[in-house]
Backbone as a ProteinNet text record, in pm:
[ID]
protein_1_A
[PRIMARY]
MTSLAEKLHLSTSHGHHGGSSTITTKDGTKIFYKDWGTGQPVVFAHGAPLNSDDWDAQLFYFGSHGFRVIAHDRRGHGRSSQPWDGHNMDQYADDLSELIEHLKLTNIILVGHSTGGGEITRYMARHGTRRVVKAVLISAIPPHYGALIPKALFDGQRASILTDRSQAYRDSTVPFYGYNRPGAVASQGVVDKFWLMCIQGSVKAHYDTVRALSETDFTEDLRGLDVPVLVLHGLDDQIVPFEVSGKLSAQLPKKAVLKTYEGFPHGMHTTHADVINADIFAFITGQTV
[TERTIARY]
-1731.3	-1607	-1491.7	-1381.8	-1265.9	-1196.7	-1169	-1102.6	-955.8	-893.9	-751.9	-671.2	-710.4	-637.2	-638.6	-753.3	-764.1	-682.7	-681	-600.2	-452.5	-411.6	-271.8	-241.1	-340.3	-324.7	-291.2	-351.2	-324.6	-433.7	-545.6	-658.4	-639.4	-666.5	-662.9	-792.5	-883.4	-1006.5	-1124.2	-1226.4	-1338.6	-1468.1	-1572.5	-1703.2	-1727	-1847.9	-1888.5	-1843	-1798.1	-1754.6	-1851.1	-1844.2	-1957.7	-1983.5	-1932.4	-1967.1	-1894.1	-1956.3	-1889.5	-1928.4	-1838	-1862.1	-1763.2	-1755.2	-1656.2	-1596.8	-1474.7	-1417.9	-1391.6	-1382.4	-1347.1	-1208.3	-1115.8	-978.1	-963.8	-845.4	-820.2	-844.6	-826.7	-849.2	-989.2	-1078.3	-1218.2	-1252.5	-1159.4	-1184.3	-1251.6	-1357.3	-1424.5	-1361	-1319.2	-1258.4	-1354.6	-1397.2	-1485.4	-1402.7	-1457.8	-1386.7	-1485.1	-1437.6	-1509.4	-1439.7	-1516.4	-1461.9	-1546	-1493.2	-1570.4	-1499.3	-1578.4	-1524.8	-1463	-1404.9	-1339.5	-1205.7	-1118.3	-987.7	-876.4	-759	-645.4	-676.4	-653.3	-687	-586	-639.9	-561.6	-612.3	-524.4	-562.1	-506.3	-594	-558.8	-559.4	-456	-446.6	-441.8	-535.5	-553.9	-459.2	-453	-375.5	-452.1	-380.6	-443	-473	-583.4	-684.7	-810.1	-791.4	-901	-963.1	-1025.5	-1077.8	-1080.9	-1138.6	-1130.8	-1204.4	-1293.4	-1360.1	-1261.1	-1143.2	-1042.3	-993.6	-1024.7	-982.5	-1090.8	-1195.2	-1307	-1260.2	-1173	-1130.3	-1053.7	-978.4	-900.1	-988.4	-1077	-1162.1	-1250.2	-1307.5	-1392.1	-1309.7	-1195.2	-1112.1	-1064.8	-1002.6	-946.5	-1055.6	-1162.5	-1275.3	-1337.4	-1330.3	-1385.5	-1288.7	-1164.4	-1064.2	-1025.4	-1117	-1097.2	-1022.1	-1019.2	-951.1	-1050.7	-1017.4	-1090.8	-1028	-1106.4	-1052.3	-1102.3	-1008.4	-1039	-977.8	-1056.4	-1005.9	-1074.7	-998.6	-1052.7	-1036.9	-1118.3	-1100.3	-1010.1	-896.8	-805	-876.4	-837.1	-898	-896.7	-1006.4	-1016.9	-1053.3	-1067.3	-1097	-1227.4	-1297.2	-1415.3	-1518.9	-1557.1	-1664.6	-1614.1	-1484.2	-1429.1	-1447.3	-1426.4	-1435.6	-1335.4	-1362.5	-1275.7	-1217.4	-1126.5	-1065.2	-971.7	-942.9	-852.1	-707.6	-671.1	-531.7	-515.3	-390.3	-357.4	-330.8	-314.6	-293.8	-144.2	-85.9	57	77.2	192.8	213.4	213	263	260.6	117.2	31.6	-107.4	-181.8	-155.1	-218.2	-182.7	-54.5	-9.4	-75.6	-90.8	-154.2	-302.6	-369.7	-510.4	-523.2	-432.6	-434.1	-411	-320.8	-294.8	-419.4	-490.5	-612	-716.2	-727.4	-821.6	-780.5	-653.9	-604.9	-623.1	-595.4	-613.5	-761.7	-846.1	-989.8	-1044.3	-997.2	-1045	-969.1	-868.2	-787.4	-727.1	-672.9	-618.9	-478.6	-450.6	-316.1	-291.3	-165.5	-130.5	-171.1	-148.1	-200	-107.8	-170.6	-103.7	-141.7	-43.6	-68.5	-43.7	-136.9	-123.7	-147.6	-52.3	-67.3	-37.9	-123.9	-103.3	-64.7	39.9	80.8	102.1	24.2	36.2	8.5	-81.5	-109.4	11	101.9	226.6	312.3	310.8	379.8	313.5	180.4	105.5	138.7	138.7	165.6	312.9	400.9	543.4	566.4	508	522.6	453.2	340.4	274.1	369	435.3	525.1	644.6	690.6	803.7	764.8	644.7	601.4	542.2	477.2	401.3	451.9	555.3	614.3	541	595.8	539.7	488	462.1	417	283.3	202.7	74.2	79.9	194.6	207	297	257.9	342.7	404	335.5	386.9	329.3	396.9	349.3	368.5	279	283.9	277.8	373	375.9	344.5	235.8	193.9	208.5	292.7	309.6	329.1	408.4	410	513.7	490.9	575.3	709	727.2	860.6	964.2	1093.8	1144	1135.6	1152.9	1143.3	1115.1	998.8	953.5	978.5	942	951.2	1092.4	1189.3	1327	1386.1	1330.2	1384.9	1293.3	1189.9	1096.2	1101.8	1104	1109.4	996.5	1030.9	931.1	820.8	854.9	755.6	635.4	657.7	547.6	445.7	494.2	404.5	340	414.6	355.3	239.6	257.8	151.9	31	54.6	-57.5	-138.3	-68.2	-138.6	-218.6	-159.1	-228.8	-354.1	-344.5	-460.6	-571.1	-534.6	-634.9	-714.5	-646.8	-715.3	-791	-740.5	-801.1	-925.3	-914.2	-1026.9	-996.3	-1016.9	-975	-1058.3	-1183.1	-1265.4	-1201.9	-1159.5	-1095	-958.6	-887.6	-756.5	-769.5	-873.9	-893.4	-927	-1009.5	-1041.8	-915.8	-832.2	-710.4	-613.2	-602	-502.5	-541.2	-669.2	-712.5	-638.3	-607.9	-549.5	-411.8	-313.4	-185.3	-193.3	-285.8	-299.6	-324	-408.8	-442.1	-375.9	-286	-215.9	-303.4	-412	-503.7	-448	-332.3	-268.1	-166.6	-159.4	-63.7	-126.4	-44.7	-96.8	-169.5	-288.4	-366.6	-448.3	-429.6	-505	-652.4	-739.3	-883.5	-933.9	-974.4	-1019.1	-1157.3	-1176	-1307.5	-1371.1	-1484.1	-1552.3	-1595.3	-1628.2	-1665.9	-1552	-1431.2	-1314	-1286.5	-1297.4	-1275.2	-1375.7	-1502.2	-1606.7	-1587	-1551.7	-1532.1	-1413.5	-1304.8	-1188.4	-1226.7	-1298.4	-1339.5	-1428.6	-1523.6	-1616.2	-1543.2	-1450.3	-1374.2	-1297.5	-1237.2	-1157.3	-1243.8	-1354.2	-1433.6	-1504.4	-1515	-1575	-1486.2	-1357.7	-1264.5	-1258.7	-1178.9	-1163.8	-1053.3	-1081	-979.5	-857.1	-878.1	-765.6	-680.9	-747.4	-673.4	-593.2	-654.9	-585.8	-468.7	-486.3	-378	-261	-290.8	-185.1	-117.6	-194.6	-139.5	-31.8	-40.3	66.3	200.7	201.5	325.8	365.5	268.6	298.6	358.6	302.4	350.5	481.7	507.3	627.9	747.4	723	832.4	869.9	789.1	819.7	924.8	1025.4	1134.7	1112.1	1093.1	1066.2	1189	1304	1422.9	1452.9	1461.2	1493	1377.4	1254	1138.4	1151.7	1184.3	1198.5	1317.6	1427	1548.8	1528.1	1438.3	1415.7	1313.3	1249.7	1144.8	1202.8	1133.6	1179.8	1080.8	979.4	883.5	905	865.3	877.5	793.1	852.5	785.8	786.1	668.9	656.8	638.7	727.9	722.1	676.1	559.2	501.8	499.5	553.6	557.2	550.9	467.4	459.4	572.9	631.6	743.9	697.6	566.6	513.9	430.4	469.4	400.8	437.6	339.7	363.2	340.6	289.5	260.7	373.5	411.4	522.6	619.9	711.9	798.6	878.3	890.5	961.3	1103.1	1174.7	1314.8	1334.4	1235	1250.7	1178.3	1116	1037.3	1055.7	981.6	986.3	1124.6	1202.2	1338.4	1422.4	1409.6	1488.1	1429.1	1297.1	1231.7	1269.5	1281	1309.2	1449.5	1535.3	1673.1	1691.3	1587.4	1605.3	1560.6	1443.9	1404.7	1495.1	1497.7	1581.5	1532.6	1400.4	1341.7	1242.7	1294.2	1208.9	1215.6	1101.5	1092	1034.6	1099.8	1054.5	994.9	877.3	816.1	770.6	816.9	782.2	696.5	629	534	555	592.8	615.2	484	484	368.1	254.7	264.9	154.8	158.5	40.7	32.4	29.4	17.7	11.4	-107.5	-222.4	-343.2	-358.8	-250.1	-251.6	-335.1	-359.8	-445	-590	-623.2	-755.5	-750.8	-656	-650.3	-605.4	-525.4	-474	-495	-616.7	-646.7	-621.4	-649.7	-631.6	-485.7	-394.4	-251.4	-202.7	-238.2	-191.5	-248	-375.4	-436.4	-367.6	-340.5	-276.9	-136.7	-62.8	73.1	72.4	-22.1	-34.3	-75.1	-170.2	-214.6	-98.3	-17.8	97.6	196.3	215.3	306.4	253.9	123.6	64.1	66.9	31.5	7.5	120.4	206.4	308.6	253.5	127.8	63.5	2.1	-15.1	-87.8	-232.5	-319	-461.9	-490.2
152.9	91.8	129.9	171.5	213.2	92.4	97.7	-14.2	-17.5	-132.4	-146.1	-47.9	-32.2	59.9	201.3	242.6	376.7	389.7	283.6	285.6	301.9	247.3	254.9	383.9	473.4	602.5	582.5	478.6	450.2	503.7	539.6	576.9	715.8	725.4	856.2	884.2	787.2	802.8	782.7	865.2	859.5	858.2	811.5	810.7	683.3	670.8	551.6	562.8	451.9	452.1	372.1	397.8	374.5	237.8	130.4	-2.4	-38.9	-16.3	-40.1	69.1	97.9	205.1	189.9	289.2	290.9	430.3	436	562.4	549.6	660.9	662.2	723.2	648	694	794.8	851.1	953.7	904.9	774.1	722.9	665.4	692.6	654.2	514.9	446.8	312.9	320.8	244.8	239.3	130.4	167.1	74.6	52.7	-71.1	-108.1	-124.6	-79	-97.7	-113.7	-178.4	-191.3	-102.3	-41.9	48.8	31.8	-45	-83.3	-42	-10.5	10	146.4	163.7	288.1	256.6	356.3	337.8	355	307.7	315.1	234	289.8	216	106.9	-9.3	-119.8	-144.1	-128.5	-137.5	-266.7	-345.4	-478.1	-480.9	-542.4	-560.8	-711	-758.7	-902.4	-958.9	-1090.4	-1160.8	-1173.1	-1213.9	-1237.8	-1387.2	-1418.5	-1332.5	-1320.1	-1291.6	-1291.4	-1152.4	-1123.6	-989.8	-968.1	-859.3	-822.7	-919	-1002.6	-1102.2	-1203.2	-1212.6	-1304.4	-1263.6	-1141.3	-1090.5	-1102.4	-1179.6	-1187	-1209	-1306.9	-1342.4	-1228.6	-1153.3	-1042.3	-918.8	-890.6	-773	-785.4	-902.4	-920.6	-913.6	-978.8	-983.1	-843.4	-772.9	-642.4	-537.4	-548.6	-459.7	-478.2	-602.1	-633	-599.3	-566.9	-534	-386.6	-302.6	-159	-91.6	-154.3	-94	-62.8	35.9	64.3	-20.8	-101.7	-193.8	-155.6	-147.6	-108.5	-211.1	-259.5	-352.7	-323.6	-324.3	-292	-409.9	-409	-501.6	-432.2	-492.1	-434.7	-417.6	-320	-299.6	-431.6	-461.1	-585.3	-705.5	-687.3	-796.8	-767.1	-872.8	-858.1	-762.9	-664.1	-571.2	-439.8	-428.4	-307.6	-314	-199.7	-194.5	-288.3	-322.6	-412.5	-340.7	-247	-177.8	-271	-236.8	-316.2	-299.1	-178.3	-147.4	-120.9	-108.2	-65.6	-177.5	-297.8	-410.7	-433.3	-340.2	-345.3	-286	-311.8	-273.4	-122.7	-46.5	98.5	149.9	100.5	145.3	93.9	-29.7	-81.9	5.3	43.3	128.8	266	319.4	450.1	444.8	334.7	318.2	314.7	242.8	236.3	374.4	449.9	585.5	673	661.2	741.5	705.3	577.1	535.6	592.5	582.1	632.7	783.7	855	1000	1035.3	961.5	987.5	973	871.1	845.9	925.3	1000.4	1085.1	1004.6	888.9	799.3	841.3	829.5	848.5	742.4	727.8	631.6	489.4	456	332.4	213.7	97.1	-31.6	-88.7	-116.4	-177.9	-327.9	-407.3	-552.7	-604	-677.8	-730.7	-878.5	-952.9	-1096.2	-1120.6	-1198	-1242.5	-1122.8	-1110.8	-996.1	-865.6	-870.5	-752	-705.3	-799.3	-759.5	-676.1	-710.3	-627.4	-492.3	-491.3	-366.7	-267.5	-312.7	-218.3	-177.2	-267.2	-232.2	-124.6	-141.2	-41.7	88.7	80.8	202.2	284.5	220.3	294.2	349.2	277.7	325.9	445.7	444.6	551.2	671.9	645.7	752.6	785.1	717.1	747.1	681.7	702.9	638.9	741.1	863.7	965.4	929	847.2	806.3	667.9	602.2	462.2	451.9	366.8	346	206.2	107.8	-28.9	-100.4	-207.9	-286.7	-434.5	-515	-660.1	-726.8	-813.7	-891.3	-1036.4	-1090	-1227.5	-1308.4	-1411.1	-1498.5	-1414.7	-1310.4	-1205	-1230.1	-1170	-1193.2	-1119.3	-1006.5	-945.3	-1040.3	-1015.9	-901.2	-917.9	-1037.7	-1057.6	-1204.5	-1243.3	-1381.8	-1450.4	-1382.1	-1444.6	-1466.5	-1395.7	-1409.3	-1545.5	-1609.9	-1736.8	-1855.9	-1832.7	-1937.4	-1948.3	-2069.6	-2084	-2008.7	-1936.1	-1857.6	-1946.5	-2071.4	-2162.9	-2180.6	-2170.3	-2182.4	-2071	-1948.8	-1835	-1837.6	-1884	-1901.4	-2000.8	-2106.4	-2205.3	-2148.3	-2061.6	-1997.9	-1910.4	-1834.1	-1748.6	-1832.4	-1941.1	-2028.5	-2089.3	-2129.8	-2190.8	-2089	-1963.4	-1858.1	-1840	-1847.5	-1829.6	-1954.4	-2071.6	-2197	-2232.6	-2229.5	-2266.9	-2214.1	-2084.5	-2026.7	-2077.2	-2114.6	-2168.9	-2295.5	-2386.1	-2508.4	-2478.5	-2382.7	-2345.8	-2297.3	-2220.1	-2172.2	-2287.3	-2380.1	-2495.2	-2576.6	-2594.2	-2672.5	-2603.8	-2472.5	-2400.4	-2390.7	-2412.7	-2408.6	-2511.6	-2626.9	-2738.1	-2701.7	-2659.4	-2618.6	-2488.1	-2398.6	-2269.4	-2289.2	-2385.3	-2409.9	-2535.7	-2596.3	-2713.7	-2837.1	-2841.8	-2954.4	-3082.4	-3073.5	-3191.6	-3254.5	-3207.2	-3259.9	-3372.6	-3470.7	-3582.2	-3533.1	-3584.1	-3548.6	-3421.9	-3348.6	-3224.4	-3255.2	-3177.5	-3192.6	-3067.7	-3085.7	-2972.2	-2925.8	-2795.3	-2736.5	-2704.3	-2764.3	-2734.5	-2588.4	-2534.8	-2393.9	-2302.7	-2330.3	-2250.9	-2265.1	-2387.6	-2412.3	-2333.9	-2339.8	-2270.3	-2119.2	-2068.3	-1923.9	-1877.4	-1953.2	-1919.3	-1909	-2010.5	-2010.2	-1890.8	-1862.3	-1752.2	-1618.6	-1597.1	-1472.6	-1458.1	-1566.9	-1562.3	-1533.8	-1604.6	-1597.1	-1461.9	-1387.1	-1254.1	-1154.9	-1184.4	-1089.3	-1099	-1011.6	-1000	-1092.1	-1162.2	-1248.7	-1167.1	-1045.6	-960.4	-919.7	-881.1	-842.4	-959.4	-1075.8	-1192.6	-1233.5	-1224.9	-1257.8	-1161.1	-1031.6	-930.9	-936.1	-971.5	-972.7	-1079.1	-1186.8	-1288.1	-1224.1	-1137.2	-1066.8	-970.8	-898	-800	-866.8	-979.1	-1043	-1117.2	-1160.9	-1240.1	-1156.8	-1043.9	-968.8	-841.4	-799.2	-676.1	-702	-616.8	-627.1	-524.3	-572.3	-485.7	-469.4	-511.9	-511.7	-373.2	-274.1	-138.3	-76.9	-115.4	-68.2	-108	-234.1	-283.9	-220.7	-207.2	-153.1	-10.4	62	201.2	222.1	115.2	132.8	175.6	269.1	321	294.5	210.3	172.9	26.3	-13.9	-154.8	-243.6	-354.1	-447.6	-586.6	-647.9	-785.5	-875.6	-971.7	-1065.7	-1200.9	-1245.7	-1372.6	-1468.5	-1590.2	-1682.7	-1827.2	-1906	-2047.8	-2122.6	-2216.8	-2291.9	-2398	-2420.7	-2512.7	-2437.8	-2314.9	-2234.2	-2288.6	-2344.6	-2403.4	-2304.6	-2187.9	-2087.2	-1985.1	-1928.9	-1834.6	-1891.2	-1973.9	-2043.5	-1947.3	-1984.3	-1902.3	-1867.8	-1961.6	-1941.4	-1832.5	-1811.1	-1712.1	-1581	-1573	-1452.9	-1405.2	-1462.6	-1413.7	-1410.7	-1514	-1520.9	-1402.8	-1367	-1257.5	-1121.6	-1112.1	-984.5	-935.5	-1027.4	-988.9	-932	-951.1	-903	-760.6	-703.5	-577.3	-451.6	-448.1	-324.1	-294.8	-168.7	-128.2	-191.7	-207.2	-259.6	-370.4	-491.7	-604.6	-715.3	-779.6	-896	-1010.2	-1125.5	-1242.3	-1345.3	-1396.1	-1504.8	-1611.8	-1733.7	-1843.8	-1946.6	-2029.5	-2126.1	-2261	-2358.7	-2493	-2551.9	-2595.6	-2663.3	-2574.8	-2441.6	-2353.9	-2329.2	-2321.1	-2300.2	-2152.4	-2128.8	-1992.2	-1916.5	-1980.5	-1916	-1932.8	-1917.3	-1944.1	-1843.6	-1725.3	-1629.3	-1676.1	-1776.6	-1839.9	-1969.3	-2056.9	-2187.2	-2178.9	-2078.5	-2061.4	-1917.2	-1867.7	-1726.6	-1689.6	-1780.5	-1747.4	-1717.7	-1794.9	-1774.4	-1646	-1627.2	-1510.7	-1382.3	-1382.2	-1262.8	-1224.2	-1322.9	-1294.7	-1237.5	-1287.6	-1237.9	-1096.3	-1067.2	-929.9	-835.2	-877.6	-797.2	-763.8	-862.8	-840.4	-742.8	-752.3	-660.1	-517.8	-502.4	-369.6	-304.7	-381.2	-324.1	-345.1	-443.5	-479.9	-564.1	-609.1	-691.3	-814.9	-920.1	-1035.8	-1023.7	-1100.5	-1092.6	-1153.2
14440	14487.8	14394.9	14452.6	14373.5	14312.5	14182	14114.7	14152.2	14128.7	14156	14072	13945.3	13858.4	13914.3	13968.8	14024.7	14152.4	14234	14355.6	14324.2	14210.5	14170.2	14093.8	14085.2	14015	13867.2	13810.1	13669.3	13578.2	13632.9	13549	13490	13358.6	13293.8	13218.7	13216.3	13140.7	13234	13219.5	13311.4	13231.6	13297.8	13234.8	13156.8	13104	13030.4	12885.4	12830.8	12691.9	12606	12475.3	12388.4	12332.8	12389.2	12342.2	12216	12101.2	11974	11876.4	11784.5	11689	11574.6	11487.9	11380.5	11369.2	11318.5	11273.2	11124.1	11057.1	10915.3	10902	10846.2	10833.4	10720.5	10709.3	10608.7	10466.4	10444	10308.7	10290.5	10386.8	10373.3	10422.9	10487.3	10539.2	10675.3	10693.2	10823.2	10908.4	11028.9	11123.4	11240	11256.9	11367.6	11494.4	11605.6	11731.9	11847.9	11953.6	12080.1	12181.4	12268.2	12369.9	12494.8	12588.7	12706.4	12834.5	12936.5	13069.8	13091.3	13210.4	13247.5	13313.1	13315.7	13376.1	13274.5	13310.1	13218.7	13093.3	12974.3	12852.5	12818.3	12784.7	12730.9	12589.2	12491.8	12350.9	12292.8	12231	12181.2	12028.7	11969.1	11824.4	11795.8	11715.9	11694.3	11587.5	11583.8	11482.7	11352.3	11248.7	11118.1	11105.8	11038.7	10975.2	11061.4	11188.6	11285	11297.6	11410.8	11437.9	11588.5	11632.7	11773.7	11866.2	11811.5	11895	11953.1	11892.6	11944.2	12082.8	12123.8	12253.2	12359.6	12335.9	12431	12574.7	12594.1	12730.2	12796.1	12716.3	12771.5	12793.6	12700.3	12714.8	12838.8	12859	12976.6	13104.7	13104.5	13225	13264.9	13173.1	13209.3	13226.8	13150.1	13171.9	13309.7	13360.8	13493.1	13605.6	13569.9	13671.6	13669.7	13623.4	13637	13523.6	13406.1	13291.5	13180.7	13101.9	12979.4	12868.5	12800.1	12700.1	12561	12468.1	12330.6	12236.6	12142.2	12041.6	11909.1	11801.6	11669.8	11574.9	11470.5	11358.8	11257.4	11228.8	11129.4	10995.2	10915.9	10784.9	10706.4	10639.7	10564.8	10648.1	10779.9	10871.4	10946	10983.9	11068.2	11012.4	11093.6	11058.3	11001	10981.2	10918.3	10767.1	10701.2	10555.7	10491.1	10366.2	10291.8	10169	10192.1	10077.7	10001	9877	9794.7	9840	9881.4	9915.2	10064.2	10103.6	10238.7	10337.6	10288.7	10378.8	10401	10474.7	10506.2	10645	10702.9	10842.5	10865.2	10772.1	10789.2	10796.6	10705.9	10706.7	10829.3	10868.8	10989.9	11110.6	11118.1	11228.7	11221.8	11102.3	11087.3	11122.3	11086.3	11126	11278	11341.9	11488.3	11547.7	11487.9	11535.6	11524.2	11412.3	11396.1	11502.1	11535.4	11639.1	11774.6	11807.3	11935.4	11945.2	11836.7	11836.1	11848.9	11778.2	11781.8	11923.5	11994.7	12129.6	12235.3	12190.1	12278.9	12394.5	12361	12463	12504.8	12632.5	12686.2	12792.4	12832.7	12937.6	12898.9	12772.2	12713.9	12741.2	12762.2	12752.7	12616.3	12531.6	12401.8	12411.5	12359.1	12360.1	12218.7	12164.4	12029.4	12023.2	11955.1	11933	11787.7	11766.2	11633.4	11540.8	11433.9	11344	11418	11515.1	11596.2	11675.1	11709.1	11773.1	11681.2	11552.2	11454.1	11438.1	11442	11427	11538.3	11663.1	11771.6	11774.2	11732.9	11725.3	11620.2	11502.3	11396.2	11435.3	11506.4	11554.6	11641.1	11736.6	11825.5	11749.8	11648.2	11568.6	11482.7	11427.5	11336.8	11409.7	11521.4	11587.8	11727.5	11770.7	11900	12016	12134.6	12254.3	12356.5	12311.6	12407	12470	12402.7	12457.3	12523.4	12515.8	12557.8	12680.2	12775.3	12892.5	12897	12838.5	12834.8	12712.8	12671.7	12558.8	12587.3	12530.8	12548	12411.1	12383.6	12260.4	12294	12236.6	12261.7	12133.4	12136.4	12018.6	11892.6	11902.4	11800.6	11691	11575.1	11457.3	11458.1	11530.4	11531.6	11592.5	11559.2	11481.9	11329.9	11275.1	11130.3	11104.4	11144.4	11142.4	11007.9	10899.7	10768.7	10718.8	10774.9	10727.9	10763.2	10864.5	10911.1	10881.7	10802.8	10762	10609.8	10553.1	10406.2	10336.9	10231.9	10158.3	10101.3	10072.1	10016.1	10108.2	10238.3	10332.5	10311.7	10295.4	10277.1	10137.9	10038.4	9905.4	9912.6	9991.4	10007.7	10078.1	10176.4	10246.4	10150.8	10068.5	9971.7	9873.5	9826.9	9731.3	9793.9	9919.6	9985.7	10009.1	10031.8	10047.1	9919.2	9806.1	9678.2	9634.8	9671.1	9626	9706.1	9838	9924.6	10064.3	10083.5	10210.7	10327	10301.9	10409.4	10466.2	10380.3	10427.5	10487.6	10428.9	10483.2	10626.7	10656.9	10792.2	10886.5	10840.4	10925.2	10955.1	10853.5	10872.3	10967.8	10958.1	11037.9	11184.9	11215.4	11354.7	11439.3	11379.5	11455.6	11512.2	11430.2	11489	11566.8	11528.8	11595.5	11745.8	11778.6	11918.9	11975.3	11898.9	11948.1	11959.9	11881.6	11891.7	11829.4	11764.3	11707.1	11802.5	11923.4	12020.4	12102.4	12145.3	12224.8	12349.1	12369.5	12486.7	12474.2	12364.8	12347.1	12321.7	12381.3	12362.2	12290.5	12166.2	12085.9	12129.6	12133.7	12157.8	12023.4	11994.8	11869	11864.7	11980.9	11985.7	11944.8	11995.1	11957.7	11808.3	11756.9	11614	11530.2	11567.6	11491.7	11495.8	11613	11626.3	11542.6	11543.5	11462.2	11315.3	11265.6	11124.5	11094.5	11183	11159.2	11154.5	11247.8	11245.9	11114.6	11070.7	10947.7	10825.5	10812.8	10690.1	10677.6	10787.2	10779.9	10705.8	10697.2	10638.3	10487	10429.9	10284.9	10233.8	10125.1	10065.3	10023.6	9974.3	9932.4	10053.1	10161.8	10281.7	10336.1	10340.5	10394.4	10306.9	10175.9	10082.9	10101.7	10107.1	10120.6	10257.3	10359.5	10494.5	10510.4	10434	10439.6	10405.9	10307.6	10273.8	10385.6	10438.4	10543.7	10666.1	10707.9	10830.4	10809.6	10686.7	10662.7	10617.1	10553.2	10493.1	10568.8	10663.8	10736.2	10843.1	10845.3	10942.6	11053.7	11175	11290	11379.1	11332.6	11418	11473.7	11386.1	11432	11509.2	11474.8	11550.5	11697.1	11720.5	11856.6	11927.2	11854.7	11914	11962.3	11899.4	11935.5	12045.9	12093.5	12193.9	12328.3	12393.1	12521.5	12633.9	12608.1	12711.4	12748.6	12868.8	12905.8	12814.5	12773.1	12682.6	12746.3	12753.7	12801	12680.1	12663.5	12551.7	12606.9	12562.2	12605.5	12486.6	12505.3	12391.9	12440	12373.5	12401.8	12334	12402.7	12346	12247.1	12238	12137.2	12034	12006.2	11904.5	11767.4	11696.1	11564.9	11450.4	11481.8	11378.4	11371.3	11484.7	11494.2	11597.8	11556	11652.1	11740	11865.8	11963.5	11919.6	11863.9	11829.8	11724.4	11637.7	11530.7	11562.4	11678.2	11707.2	11850.4	11943.9	12081.4	12141.4	12117.5	12172.5	12126.6	11999.1	11941.8	11978.7	11980.8	12012.5	12151.4	12245.4	12383.6	12401.7	12302.4	12312.7	12260.3	12200.3	12128.1	12202.3	12266.3	12334.8	12454.8	12492.6	12606.7	12737.4	12749	12873	12838	12821.8	12783.1	12887.1	12907.7	12995.3	12912.7	12917.1	12841.7	12937.2	12901.4	12977.3	12878.3	12898.4	12807.8	12881.2	12799.9	12854.5	12786.5	12864.5	12812	12760.2	12634.2	12578	12532.2	12549.8	12510.2	12359.1	12294.3	12149.3	12111.3	11981.3	11929.3	11988.4	11993.7	12044.9	12194.7	12268.3	12412.6	12490.5	12435.3	12505.4	12508.8	12425.3	12429.9	12509.7	12477	12542.5	12687.8	12720.8	12857	12902.1	12879.6	12907.3	13052.6	13144.8	13286.1	13318.2	13260.5	13284.5	13217.6	13093	13016.7	13076.5	13110.8	13169.5	13300.2	13382.7	13511.8	13493	13394.6	13373	13315.7	13229.1	13177.4	13289.9	13370.7	13484.7	13576.6	13606.7	13695.4	13633.2	13502.9	13432.8	13436.1	13416.7	13415.9	13553.4	13654.5	13786.8	13887.4	13858.9	13956.9	14069.4	14053	14154.2	14091.2	14169.2	14123.3	14166.7	14099.7	14128.7	14264.9
[MASK]
+++++++++++++++++++++++++++++++++++++++++++++++++++++++++++++++++++++++++++++++++++++++++++++++++++++++++++++++++++++++++++++++++++++++++++++++++++++++++++++++++++++++++++++++++++++++++++++++++++++++++++++++++++++++++++++++++++++++++++++++++++++++++++++++++++++++++++++++++++++++++++++++++

């Protein structure tokens, strides 16, 4: 049966893809990645300090709707190597470029959540958009999230990582998914998975990434984009507030569409996966499910 993506003449990749594997970057870092399905490639970049498992709901959904889905663990995170150096947006973007080149991907949809939104933005700024047709920013840190948030907050995050990062991750789950809001029902499974993804990573990578996500300015990166960009942001995002990120990001690219969600949290691609998946699908295909 012909997939919807193929009917829309979007497919550029054929055949079976290899499940999960690793590449070794130029500096010797091993990057773990998943590569599932066939069709037009959708490449996902996760938030910090998580890993590619955070995209479970999206990988299954888009893989089941005729797309090839690729998601990697950023260096120092998940199942990738844990080097001492390289935990900055330029290197993250270069690692992503090496993965895309290795897989010979074209006609790509890039999707980034939180820090991953910065990663895909910097990738397009450093490596161009010749392989990219559209991009999606979900609860993302651009254009310059840290410039409008007190530095003391990030200093506190770094201190908590060094003091007791296991407890810090458990504590951060609550605002991440909006479980501190009236009427919210926390999923212990989501909480446990969040902690597990975090604790798999490197303390050095997580410490350095706080600086990368808070101090990197993506303003000119966004302004230079020439592909359509969908900006998705929850209005109750307690981690990356809409007013300092999504609202501003949507004003910079040449072709940007902003969609906001009343009451949705930072991790809305997990808590409201059905809504987010459908909106991304519509953006990619021009059709609703």
